[in-house]
Amino acid sequence: MIFLAKSNASDQKTVSKSAYRQPVTPEGLKAIESGTLTWLDDEMYNNLNTGVLEQYLEEKNLEESFEVSHWNTPKVLIGIGIGAVFSGVTAYIGLKLGLAISAAWYIAYLLGMALKWSPSEVNIATSATTGATHASTGFIFTFPAIFLLASQPAYALADGPLVTLEDGEAFTLAFIGIVASMFAGFLGVMYFIIFRRVWLVEDPLPLPGFEATLKMLDISSDVSTGAVEHARDSLKTIGLWTVVTMVGLFLVEYPLIWANDRKVALLDFIAESLHFGDLGLATFYSNGKIHQPSGTSDGVSLGYTHWSEETAWNPFSYTYIGVALTPSMFAIGWFMKARVAFLVNLGTLVGWLFLVPLAVGLNVPVYEAQLGASVPVQDYHATMNAFNPAKYPSSTGAAQMVIFAKTVRTIAIGAIVGGGMFGLAKMWRTFANIFTDIGAAFKGDGSQEYMEGKGWYEWPLKHIPIFMGITFFAMIVIFSVGGFSPLSALVFASVLILTTFMLGAIAVRVMGETGIEPVSGTSFIVLLMLLGVFLNAQDLLQLNTQDAVLLGLVGTTVFGSAISMSGTVIGDYKNSLYIGNRPYHISKGNIMGVVPGAIIGAGVAIFLSIQLAEGRIQLIAPQANAFATFSVIFAEGQGDLTLLALGFLLGMFVEWATGMGTSFGLGMYLDVPHTLPMLIGGVARDRWEDKKLQPRIDALKEKEGTTVAEKKRALILLSTFMVAAGLLTGEAFFGTESSILSFIDSLWYDDEGARTVMGIDNFANSGAWYAIRMGGLIFLNVAIGATIYLLFKRAGVIGGDSSPAEA
């Protein structure tokens, strides 16, 4: 009764500032008063995010969680292993689509359920999984910009590339970034310890969508619902759809046909074969995209509609519309649902259906760094043809693609930054109250860390300033050893400590309210701050322009990993409160996952980035391209800052109107073929839920009650998530394998062309290499599949039951 009075007082004090705060139900109030409300019961679900429930459960956990929450190192290591492997998968998806979405935690949850782990064990193990998966986020979004600046002609200046990497320099930068990201990841987890009680107990953030993971934990606690069998079926579903996706992409992307000095995928070969003169299927399909009619030449698609005076009447020469056959984007749309998918697509639609055709029609000048001058877009290809006929052989081309790359993407960058900054400005009350929250937390108001005779309940707050100091000096040492001046390293360390704390706290608050953490938006702000300091104080900091840009990009990489970890841990903490886990174990799991995740995820991201920059694979990498463009603009004082300002205002407006300005800006940065599948996936899920799922659940509610019906809903929805997870993992696995093969292909060439290998002339184009390449791909996938099958069979997931001890 004493607790209830205190809870009500707290609720009355804070409810006015929480638009999302839910009122406590009368039944829930009675259960709390009598002490009968417990984890995962109906009244708990009815009172989520009331504040009264969370404070009650916090007090309950302080007393009882030591009987429930137990650390199991082997199970945590399984979680870390899953997260580390999928950190590479996440890297590929992030570079291809611009969204760091991972199916790792689904796999970990399902595996834990299949092995009959308790909800507590699943939650702790998956905290390590999410920690490992997100520790390398900065290497997905920011670090690839370094390789783009060094290798891509699109970012070259009149006197050469902005960044020139000497032998071994890329390895040095990667080493600096990986080690620094580890420290930053630890710091990101620890920073949120300060806010756990404030934002998840006293005034709980809703974290939209967390209910799905909570329901999975609920299902795993009730074997009688058939959860174990369903988990096994779900893992099989993921496997099936991973295989289906990889086979489909093999037909769409793998260069299966080698003929007439060309290497093309089977679907491209079929499309090119079905033609009569210049009319044929290839005019609508090429390179994995169904697109607007572009015309063909000898059956080969021209890809885009070129602008010229003769084609000025054709509306397709002013824009580009198509749908890419990318399962990942459909899957991501399914996860997002229609509203969020539409808001991301809204940026794409505004860009491609309004800004791009308007700019082409008005013949807007575009800046070309290689010329050091601006060129009207309709004359761009003719000008570049005259400048370098060998590199630009045609005097006509897709003007819409030029205007998109050089004008609309600049507006998109501004929109991302504007939306992110306005989103932070909307949180000014939170910003103003942060220090109050910190003071209360450090005073220990309502918190208890170590329970005598029981152990740690929460990670000790006194470790935070200690680790801040360790991280501060570690950054100075790491960047100084890496070749940057000690003073510049000192400046970066100061910026990292402050921005990770201040911007990270607000980014997590935004995530808690919307379900989306603005990593890109806040990272752009940090890059702006770093470049502003480093470029304007080069003499003082002993930096040339290249070093200033490199330090800014590596520093932003480290920041991105830090706040990503803060956003990751909030979801794990949220679930742990409702199932009786100790926050100490969640923090420990996330921290343990950082090191392997940072190494593997960053390694895969760097490898893919090099292949991307060298042109061996085609990935959108929207954030990396945006960071590269941003760096050129600020380093050289070039680019149209008016367009950047226009985008900034547009992003602010969209953020004000919808709360998703950064998503809108990101959508504008993507092309139509890669966002329409996302919208299709989101709309498909909404219609499926309305037309198929809801009637079935309503009928079940009438027959067997709400509890059974809601658990059935969770299981059915989870089945669709497993299909989507299979689409994601299949495309990521196949894409990674393809990039490795493309890299090996490049080894058979030198400056004079295809090399002689094993006595075979022109080995790269020979039948011998074709057979070896195909055989290697088949062997690799069969070996991986067999290994997974044997592991799952041994664990009892496939082919019968297994006791928990045997598993």
Short mmCIF file of C-alpha atoms in Angstrom, two decimals, residues 186-187 189-194 438 441-443 449 459-474 497 501:
data_model
loop_
_atom_site.label_atom_id
_atom_site.label_comp_id
_atom_site.label_asym_id
_atom_site.label_seq_id
_atom_site.Cartn_x
_atom_site.Cartn_y
_atom_site.Cartn_z
CA PHE A 186 30.92 0.03 -24.22
CA LEU A 187 30.34 3.72 -23.49
CA VAL A 189 25.74 0.86 -23.26
CA MET A 190 26.91 2.45 -20.02
CA TYR A 191 25.47 5.87 -20.81
CA PHE A 192 21.97 4.45 -20.99
CA ILE A 193 22.32 2.93 -17.51
CA ILE A 194 21.80 6.50 -16.28
CA ILE A 438 21.52 12.58 -14.30
CA ALA A 441 20.38 8.93 -11.01
CA PHE A 442 23.80 9.62 -9.49
CA LYS A 443 22.18 10.42 -6.14
CA GLU A 449 22.83 -1.55 -7.45
CA TRP A 459 25.49 -2.09 -13.34
CA PRO A 460 27.17 0.34 -10.91
CA LEU A 461 26.81 3.99 -11.87
CA LYS A 462 30.26 4.81 -10.49
CA HIS A 463 31.76 2.87 -13.40
CA ILE A 464 30.41 5.41 -15.90
CA PRO A 465 32.74 8.35 -15.09
CA ILE A 466 35.61 5.90 -14.74
CA PHE A 467 34.95 4.48 -18.20
CA MET A 468 34.40 7.97 -19.62
CA GLY A 469 37.94 8.76 -18.51
CA ILE A 470 39.30 5.48 -19.88
CA THR A 471 37.56 6.04 -23.23
CA PHE A 472 38.74 9.66 -23.40
CA PHE A 473 42.40 8.74 -22.99
CA ALA A 474 42.05 5.60 -25.10
CA ILE A 497 32.35 12.01 -25.05
CA PHE A 501 26.09 11.47 -24.28
#
